[in-house]
Coordinates of C-alpha atoms in Angstrom, one line a residue:
M30 CA 104.2 108.4 55.3
K31 CA 105.7 109.4 58.6
R32 CA 103.6 109.9 61.7
S33 CA 103.6 113.5 62.8
S34 CA 101.4 112.8 65.8
A35 CA 99.1 110.2 67.3
T36 CA 96.1 112.4 66.5
L37 CA 96.9 112.5 62.8
A38 CA 97.2 108.7 62.9
R39 CA 93.8 108.3 64.4
Q40 CA 92.3 110.8 61.9
S41 CA 93.8 108.7 59.1
V42 CA 92.3 105.6 60.5
T43 CA 88.9 107.3 60.9
V44 CA 89.0 108.5 57.3
A45 CA 89.9 105.1 56.1
L46 CA 87.0 103.5 58.0
W47 CA 84.6 106.1 56.6
A48 CA 85.9 105.3 53.1
T49 CA 85.3 101.6 53.8
R50 CA 81.8 102.3 54.8
H51 CA 81.3 104.6 51.8
E52 CA 82.5 101.8 49.4
H53 CA 80.2 99.4 51.2
V54 CA 77.3 101.7 50.4
K55 CA 78.3 101.7 46.7
H56 CA 78.3 97.9 46.7
I57 CA 74.8 97.8 48.0
S58 CA 73.6 100.3 45.4
V59 CA 75.0 98.1 42.6
A60 CA 73.0 95.1 43.7
R61 CA 69.7 96.9 42.9
P62 CA 67.8 96.0 46.1
T63 CA 64.2 95.2 45.9
G64 CA 61.5 97.1 47.8
K65 CA 61.6 94.6 50.7
R66 CA 65.3 94.8 51.0
L67 CA 65.2 98.6 50.7
Q68 CA 62.7 98.7 53.5
R69 CA 64.9 96.5 55.7
A70 CA 67.9 98.8 54.9
I71 CA 65.9 101.9 55.9
I72 CA 64.8 100.2 59.2
H73 CA 68.4 99.3 59.9
L74 CA 69.5 102.9 59.2
F75 CA 66.8 104.2 61.5
L76 CA 67.8 101.8 64.3
L77 CA 71.4 102.9 63.9
I78 CA 70.4 106.6 64.2
V79 CA 68.3 105.8 67.3
V80 CA 71.2 103.9 69.0
C81 CA 73.7 106.7 68.2
F82 CA 71.3 109.3 69.5
A83 CA 70.6 107.3 72.7
R84 CA 74.3 106.9 73.3
T85 CA 74.9 110.6 72.9
A86 CA 71.9 111.6 75.0
H87 CA 73.1 109.7 78.0
A88 CA 76.9 110.3 77.5
I89 CA 78.9 111.6 80.4
T90 CA 82.3 113.2 80.4
L91 CA 85.2 112.2 82.7
E92 CA 84.9 115.5 84.5
R93 CA 81.2 114.7 85.3
V94 CA 82.2 111.2 86.5
L95 CA 84.7 112.6 88.9
Q96 CA 82.4 115.3 90.1
S97 CA 79.5 112.8 90.7
T98 CA 81.9 110.5 92.5
L99 CA 83.2 113.3 94.7
D100 CA 79.6 114.3 95.6
Q101 CA 77.8 111.0 95.9
N102 CA 80.2 108.1 96.5
P103 CA 79.3 106.2 99.7
A104 CA 82.9 105.7 100.8
I105 CA 83.6 109.5 100.5
Q106 CA 80.4 110.3 102.4
E107 CA 81.4 107.9 105.1
A108 CA 84.8 109.6 105.4
K109 CA 83.1 113.0 105.6
S110 CA 81.1 111.7 108.6
G111 CA 84.3 110.5 110.1
L112 CA 85.6 114.0 110.0
E113 CA 82.6 115.3 112.0
Q114 CA 83.2 112.5 114.5
A115 CA 86.8 113.5 114.8
A116 CA 85.7 117.1 115.7
G117 CA 83.7 115.7 118.6
Q118 CA 86.7 113.5 119.7
R119 CA 88.9 116.6 119.7
L120 CA 86.6 118.1 122.4
V121 CA 87.1 115.0 124.5
F122 CA 90.8 115.4 124.4
R123 CA 90.7 119.1 125.2
S124 CA 88.3 118.6 128.1
V125 CA 91.3 117.9 130.4
I126 CA 92.0 121.6 130.6
W127 CA 88.4 122.7 131.4
P128 CA 87.2 123.1 135.0
H129 CA 84.9 120.6 136.6
A130 CA 81.8 122.0 138.2
E131 CA 79.1 120.2 140.2
L132 CA 75.9 121.6 141.8
G133 CA 73.6 119.8 144.3
V134 CA 70.5 120.8 146.3
P135 CA 69.8 118.4 149.1
A136 CA 66.5 119.1 150.9
G137 CA 64.4 117.4 153.6
V138 CA 62.5 117.7 156.8
Q139 CA 64.2 118.1 160.3
A140 CA 62.4 116.9 163.4
G141 CA 63.2 115.9 166.9
H142 CA 64.3 117.5 170.2
R143 CA 67.8 118.7 171.1
A144 CA 68.9 121.3 173.6
G145 CA 65.4 122.7 174.0
E146 CA 64.5 122.8 170.4
S147 CA 61.3 121.2 169.2
G148 CA 59.1 121.1 166.1
V149 CA 59.3 120.0 162.6
K150 CA 60.7 122.2 159.8
G151 CA 61.8 121.8 156.2
F152 CA 65.2 122.8 154.9
A153 CA 67.2 123.0 151.7
V154 CA 71.0 123.4 151.2
G155 CA 72.7 124.5 148.0
R156 CA 76.1 122.9 147.4
G157 CA 78.6 123.6 144.7
W158 CA 82.1 122.3 143.7
L159 CA 84.5 123.8 141.3
T160 CA 87.7 121.9 140.5
Q161 CA 90.5 123.1 138.2
A162 CA 93.7 121.3 137.3
L163 CA 96.6 123.5 138.1
F164 CA 99.4 121.3 136.9
N165 CA 99.0 118.1 134.7
M166 CA 101.7 116.7 132.4
A167 CA 98.9 115.2 130.2
V168 CA 97.5 118.6 129.2
P169 CA 100.0 119.6 126.4
P170 CA 99.9 116.1 124.6
S171 CA 96.1 116.0 125.0
L172 CA 95.7 119.3 123.2
R173 CA 98.1 118.2 120.4
R174 CA 96.3 114.8 120.2
G175 CA 93.0 116.4 119.8
D176 CA 94.3 118.4 116.9
I177 CA 95.9 115.4 115.3
E178 CA 92.6 113.5 115.5
V179 CA 91.0 116.1 113.2
L180 CA 94.0 116.0 110.8
I181 CA 93.9 112.2 110.6
A182 CA 90.2 112.3 109.7
Q183 CA 90.9 115.0 107.0
Q184 CA 93.7 112.9 105.5
Q185 CA 91.5 109.8 105.7
L186 CA 88.9 111.7 103.7
N187 CA 91.6 112.7 101.2
V188 CA 92.8 109.1 100.8
A189 CA 89.2 108.0 100.2
V190 CA 88.7 110.7 97.6
V191 CA 91.9 109.7 95.8
E192 CA 91.0 105.9 95.8
Q193 CA 87.4 106.5 94.6
L194 CA 88.4 109.0 91.9
H195 CA 91.1 106.7 90.7
A196 CA 88.8 103.8 90.5
A197 CA 86.2 105.8 88.6
R198 CA 88.8 107.1 86.2
L199 CA 90.1 103.6 85.4
A200 CA 86.5 102.4 84.9
F201 CA 85.9 105.3 82.5
Y202 CA 89.0 104.4 80.5
A203 CA 88.1 100.7 80.5
A204 CA 84.6 101.5 79.2
L205 CA 85.9 103.7 76.4
Y206 CA 88.5 101.0 75.4
N207 CA 86.1 98.0 75.4
R208 CA 83.4 100.0 73.6
S209 CA 85.9 101.0 70.8
L210 CA 87.2 97.5 70.6
E211 CA 83.6 96.1 70.3
D212 CA 82.8 98.7 67.6
E213 CA 85.9 97.8 65.6
Q214 CA 85.2 94.1 65.7
R215 CA 81.5 94.5 65.0
Q216 CA 82.2 96.8 62.0
K217 CA 84.7 94.3 60.5
L218 CA 82.2 91.5 61.0
E219 CA 79.5 93.3 59.2
E220 CA 81.8 94.5 56.4
N221 CA 83.1 90.9 55.8
V222 CA 79.6 89.4 55.6
A223 CA 78.2 92.3 53.6
S224 CA 81.0 92.2 51.0
Q225 CA 80.5 88.6 50.3
K226 CA 76.8 89.0 50.2
N227 CA 77.0 91.8 47.7
R228 CA 79.4 89.8 45.5
F229 CA 77.1 86.8 45.7
E230 CA 74.0 88.8 44.7
A231 CA 75.9 90.5 41.9
G232 CA 76.9 87.1 40.5
L233 CA 80.6 87.5 41.2
A234 CA 80.8 84.6 43.7
D235 CA 78.9 81.3 44.3
K236 CA 76.8 80.5 47.3
S237 CA 79.5 78.2 48.9
A238 CA 81.9 81.1 48.9
F239 CA 79.3 83.3 50.6
T240 CA 78.5 80.6 53.2
S241 CA 82.2 80.0 53.9
A242 CA 82.8 83.7 54.4
T243 CA 79.9 83.9 56.7
V244 CA 81.0 81.0 58.9
Q245 CA 84.6 82.3 59.1
A246 CA 83.5 85.8 59.8
S247 CA 81.4 84.5 62.8
E248 CA 84.6 83.7 64.5
L249 CA 84.6 87.4 65.6
V250 CA 81.3 86.9 67.5
P251 CA 83.0 85.6 70.7
Q252 CA 85.4 88.4 70.7
I253 CA 82.6 90.9 70.3
E254 CA 80.7 89.4 73.1
S255 CA 83.8 89.4 75.3
A256 CA 84.4 93.1 74.6
H257 CA 80.7 93.9 75.2
G258 CA 80.8 92.0 78.6
A259 CA 83.9 93.9 79.6
Y260 CA 82.2 97.2 78.6
R261 CA 79.2 96.4 80.8
Q262 CA 81.4 95.5 83.7
A263 CA 83.1 98.9 83.4
Q264 CA 79.7 100.6 83.3
L265 CA 78.8 98.8 86.5
K266 CA 82.0 100.0 88.2
L267 CA 81.2 103.6 87.0
A268 CA 77.7 103.3 88.4
E269 CA 79.1 102.0 91.7
A270 CA 81.6 104.9 92.0
M271 CA 78.9 107.5 91.1
A272 CA 76.4 105.9 93.5
I273 CA 73.9 105.1 90.7
D274 CA 71.4 102.3 91.3
P275 CA 71.3 100.2 88.1
A276 CA 67.8 99.1 89.0
K277 CA 66.5 102.6 89.1
S278 CA 68.6 104.3 86.4
T279 CA 70.3 103.6 83.2
L280 CA 74.0 102.8 83.3
P281 CA 76.3 105.7 82.5
E282 CA 77.6 106.0 78.9
P283 CA 81.1 107.4 78.7
E284 CA 81.6 110.2 76.1
G285 CA 84.5 110.6 73.7
E286 CA 87.4 108.3 72.8
L287 CA 90.7 107.5 74.3
Q288 CA 93.4 109.9 73.3
F289 CA 97.2 109.4 73.2
V290 CA 99.0 112.4 74.7
P291 CA 102.8 111.9 75.1
L292 CA 103.9 112.7 78.6
R293 CA 107.4 113.8 79.6
V294 CA 108.2 113.0 83.3
D295 CA 111.0 113.9 85.7
V296 CA 111.2 111.2 88.3
D297 CA 113.5 113.1 90.7
S298 CA 111.5 116.3 90.9
E299 CA 108.2 114.4 91.0
T300 CA 109.4 112.2 93.8
A301 CA 110.3 115.2 96.0
A302 CA 106.9 116.7 95.2
A303 CA 105.0 113.5 95.9
L304 CA 106.6 113.1 99.3
Q305 CA 105.2 116.5 100.3
R306 CA 101.6 116.3 98.9
R307 CA 100.5 112.6 98.9
A308 CA 97.6 112.1 101.2
D309 CA 98.5 108.6 102.3
L310 CA 102.0 109.7 103.3
K311 CA 100.6 112.6 105.3
L312 CA 98.2 110.1 107.0
A313 CA 101.1 107.7 107.9
R314 CA 103.1 110.6 109.4
L315 CA 100.0 111.6 111.4
F316 CA 99.6 108.1 112.8
V317 CA 103.2 108.3 114.0
R318 CA 102.5 111.6 115.8
A319 CA 99.3 110.3 117.3
A320 CA 101.0 107.3 118.8
N321 CA 103.7 109.5 120.2
E322 CA 101.2 111.8 121.9
D323 CA 99.2 108.8 123.2
Q324 CA 102.4 107.5 124.8
R325 CA 103.0 110.9 126.4
I326 CA 99.5 111.0 127.8
I327 CA 99.8 107.6 129.4
A328 CA 103.3 108.4 130.8
A329 CA 101.9 111.5 132.4
D330 CA 100.5 109.3 135.2
Y331 CA 104.1 109.1 136.6
Y332 CA 104.1 112.9 137.3
P333 CA 102.2 114.7 140.1
V334 CA 98.9 116.3 139.4
V335 CA 98.0 119.5 141.3
V336 CA 94.3 120.3 141.5
G337 CA 92.7 123.4 143.0
S338 CA 89.1 123.2 144.3
I339 CA 86.5 125.6 145.7
P340 CA 83.6 124.0 147.5
S341 CA 80.7 126.2 148.7
E342 CA 77.5 125.7 150.6
W343 CA 74.5 128.1 150.6
V344 CA 71.9 127.8 153.4
P345 CA 68.7 129.8 153.2
V346 CA 67.9 129.4 157.0
T347 CA 70.0 128.7 160.1
G348 CA 69.6 126.2 162.8
I349 CA 69.8 123.2 160.4
H350 CA 71.8 120.3 161.7
R351 CA 74.6 118.9 159.7
Q352 CA 74.5 115.2 159.0
E353 CA 76.0 113.2 162.0
S354 CA 76.5 116.5 163.9
T355 CA 76.5 116.2 167.8
S356 CA 76.4 119.8 168.9
K357 CA 75.1 123.2 167.7
T358 CA 78.7 124.3 166.9
Q359 CA 78.5 121.8 164.0
D360 CA 75.3 123.1 162.6
F361 CA 74.9 125.4 159.6
I362 CA 75.1 129.0 160.7
G363 CA 75.3 130.5 157.2
S364 CA 76.7 130.2 153.7
E365 CA 80.4 129.5 153.3
I366 CA 83.1 129.1 150.7
R367 CA 86.4 127.2 151.1
E368 CA 89.4 127.1 148.9
K369 CA 92.0 124.3 148.9
A370 CA 94.6 122.6 146.7
A371 CA 95.7 119.0 146.5
Y372 CA 98.1 116.9 144.5
T373 CA 98.4 113.2 143.7
W374 CA 101.5 111.3 142.5
R375 CA 101.7 107.8 141.4
V376 CA 104.7 106.2 143.1
A377 CA 104.3 102.5 142.4
D378 CA 103.3 101.2 139.0
N379 CA 101.5 97.8 139.0
G380 CA 102.1 97.5 135.2
K381 CA 99.0 99.5 134.1
V382 CA 101.0 102.6 133.2
G383 CA 104.3 101.0 132.2
G384 CA 102.7 98.3 130.1
A385 CA 100.5 100.7 128.3
V386 CA 103.5 102.9 127.5
L387 CA 105.3 100.0 126.0
R388 CA 102.4 99.1 123.8
E389 CA 102.1 102.6 122.5
R390 CA 105.8 102.8 121.9
A391 CA 105.6 99.6 119.9
A392 CA 102.7 101.0 117.9
R393 CA 104.6 104.2 117.2
E394 CA 107.6 102.3 116.0
M395 CA 105.5 100.1 113.7
N396 CA 103.9 103.3 112.3
E397 CA 107.3 104.8 111.7
L398 CA 108.5 101.7 109.8
T399 CA 105.3 101.7 107.6
C400 CA 105.8 105.4 106.9
R401 CA 109.4 104.9 105.9
K402 CA 108.4 102.0 103.6
L403 CA 105.8 104.1 101.9
E404 CA 108.2 107.0 101.4
A405 CA 110.9 104.6 100.0
N406 CA 108.5 103.1 97.5
V407 CA 107.6 106.4 95.9
S408 CA 110.8 106.7 93.9
R409 CA 110.7 103.0 92.8
E410 CA 107.0 103.3 91.8
L411 CA 107.5 106.4 89.8
S412 CA 110.5 104.9 88.0
R413 CA 108.5 101.9 87.1
I414 CA 105.6 104.0 85.7
A415 CA 108.1 106.1 83.8
N416 CA 109.6 103.0 82.2
E417 CA 106.2 101.8 81.3
L418 CA 105.2 105.1 79.7
Q419 CA 108.4 105.0 77.6
A420 CA 107.7 101.4 76.5
I421 CA 104.1 102.1 75.7
D422 CA 105.1 105.2 73.7
A423 CA 107.4 103.2 71.5
R424 CA 104.8 100.5 71.1
E425 CA 102.1 103.0 70.1
K426 CA 104.4 104.6 67.5
S427 CA 105.2 101.2 66.0
L428 CA 101.5 100.1 66.0
S429 CA 100.4 103.4 64.5
E430 CA 102.7 102.9 61.6
A431 CA 101.7 99.3 61.3
T432 CA 98.0 100.2 61.3
E433 CA 98.5 102.6 58.4
S434 CA 100.3 99.9 56.4
A435 CA 97.7 97.3 57.2
E436 CA 94.9 99.6 56.3
E437 CA 96.6 100.4 52.9
G438 CA 97.0 96.7 52.3
A439 CA 93.4 95.9 53.2
R440 CA 92.2 98.6 50.8
T441 CA 94.3 97.2 48.0
V442 CA 93.1 93.7 48.6
R443 CA 89.5 94.9 48.8
E444 CA 89.8 96.5 45.4
N445 CA 91.5 93.4 43.9
V446 CA 88.6 91.2 45.2
A447 CA 86.1 93.5 43.6
S448 CA 88.0 93.1 40.3
G449 CA 88.5 89.4 40.7
L450 CA 92.3 89.6 41.1
A451 CA 92.3 88.4 44.7
S452 CA 90.4 85.6 46.5
P453 CA 88.0 86.0 49.4
F454 CA 90.5 84.1 51.6
E455 CA 93.2 86.7 51.0
Y456 CA 90.6 89.4 51.8
R457 CA 89.7 87.8 55.1
V458 CA 93.4 87.3 56.1
T459 CA 94.2 90.9 55.3
E460 CA 91.2 92.2 57.1
N461 CA 91.9 90.1 60.2
A462 CA 95.5 91.3 60.2
F463 CA 94.3 94.9 60.0
L464 CA 91.8 94.3 62.9
K465 CA 94.5 92.7 65.0
T466 CA 96.9 95.6 64.4
R467 CA 94.1 98.2 65.1
S468 CA 93.2 96.3 68.3
G469 CA 96.8 96.4 69.4
L470 CA 96.9 100.2 68.8
L471 CA 93.7 100.7 70.9
D472 CA 95.2 98.6 73.7
A473 CA 98.4 100.7 73.6
I474 CA 96.4 103.9 73.9
Y475 CA 94.4 102.4 76.7
Q476 CA 97.5 101.3 78.6
H477 CA 99.0 104.7 78.1
N478 CA 96.0 106.4 79.7
V479 CA 96.0 103.9 82.6
A480 CA 99.7 104.6 83.2
I481 CA 99.1 108.3 83.3
A482 CA 96.3 107.8 85.8
E483 CA 98.7 105.7 87.9
W484 CA 101.3 108.5 87.6
D485 CA 98.7 111.1 88.9
R486 CA 97.8 108.8 91.8
T487 CA 101.5 108.2 92.7
T488 CA 102.5 111.8 92.5
G489 CA 99.4 113.0 94.5
R490 CA 97.9 115.0 91.7
Y491 CA 94.3 114.0 92.0
F492 CA 93.3 117.2 93.9
Q493 CA 94.6 119.1 90.9
F494 CA 93.2 116.7 88.3
S495 CA 91.2 118.1 85.3
D496 CA 91.0 117.5 81.6
D497 CA 93.7 120.2 81.1
T498 CA 96.7 117.8 81.2
A499 CA 99.1 120.4 79.9
Q500 CA 98.7 122.4 83.1
N501 CA 98.4 119.7 85.8
V502 CA 100.3 116.7 84.5
H503 CA 103.3 118.1 82.7

């Protein structure tokens, strides 16, 4: 039978597994279980229902995992705080254009004799200064640098979001894969032991054959434990991404099964789109711009700075002597306002400006090289993933057909064992071959989903990601 799609192949495997379990139930009914054995079977069935219900009750979808990661992940929350900090830093950069104002109110008591004056009297003087930069070469790059600071924080938040969503998505796929692998191995272990037990109780095999089958079937136990451990590790990674404390809450249970959806890719068009929308590339370009503006701000010390100032003094009473005044002509006779302008120009550089400019220039050049390297790697990375997807697609097709053949062979051998035409050894060899093929198919489907996740990350699609792959991936 030719494979029309991966979904039909998985459905055929599911139907075959159900048929195997159904045949297993018929074997149990033939053995005529006693009341104690029947009670044990009912208890096992009840526990199975409870486990299945518990798994379904706490199951979470990939969409919920991504949403919880976006809302609660500590790294994303830290990046959001960094965005608020950048908004404050932007005000610092823009403050160079704002006027500088000061206000002072000196007060005291005047006493002594001079030119016929005598007595003691209090006084207060209001003083104010208003300074405004009229010309400063650092103003334009400072304004641009403040805006870039916010843009950098935004892209850092975007990069953190992509990294955490990608990690959560891979952990979700790993959990589904290892759980499916564990279920497959555990099911085959139980079927192998139960089949020999039923044949022994029905008088079709001796006790040594049953014992030998049990011992050889136990070889699957380490594989089951390994898959179970990997599943728990994936659950812990999911909990970490979703900011779930394992000590206070149960570990998340992923819902569903891995699906194989063929993906057609166009490396050239996706490369051009990725260069425009990837957050890490935008961040690298912003670092280049920021270093360039920093260099301009430092180099502005070479140019003259023109500043205008308006000092003023307000005196509520007259006859108050100025500090260090020697005659009445120097005393306060009323309020006054003065305007003036001044400029400064750095003529000689002791290395403070020139050295800082050279350091910023070197930082800008390093950032440019890093940015070019990231941009050049996009095409190579997408080509590598496209080749992997093509190889995985061919492998999945081959393993899907092999799984159908192995399943048909296992069913035939199982019927021959029941009729005494095949030995238990042949049955175990056939079942192990089917399990190995089925495990390889699960691994191919898992690797396919991981490759698609890597494709989405490399093309910068995570801000468009959803379960609707037809709209956002193709």
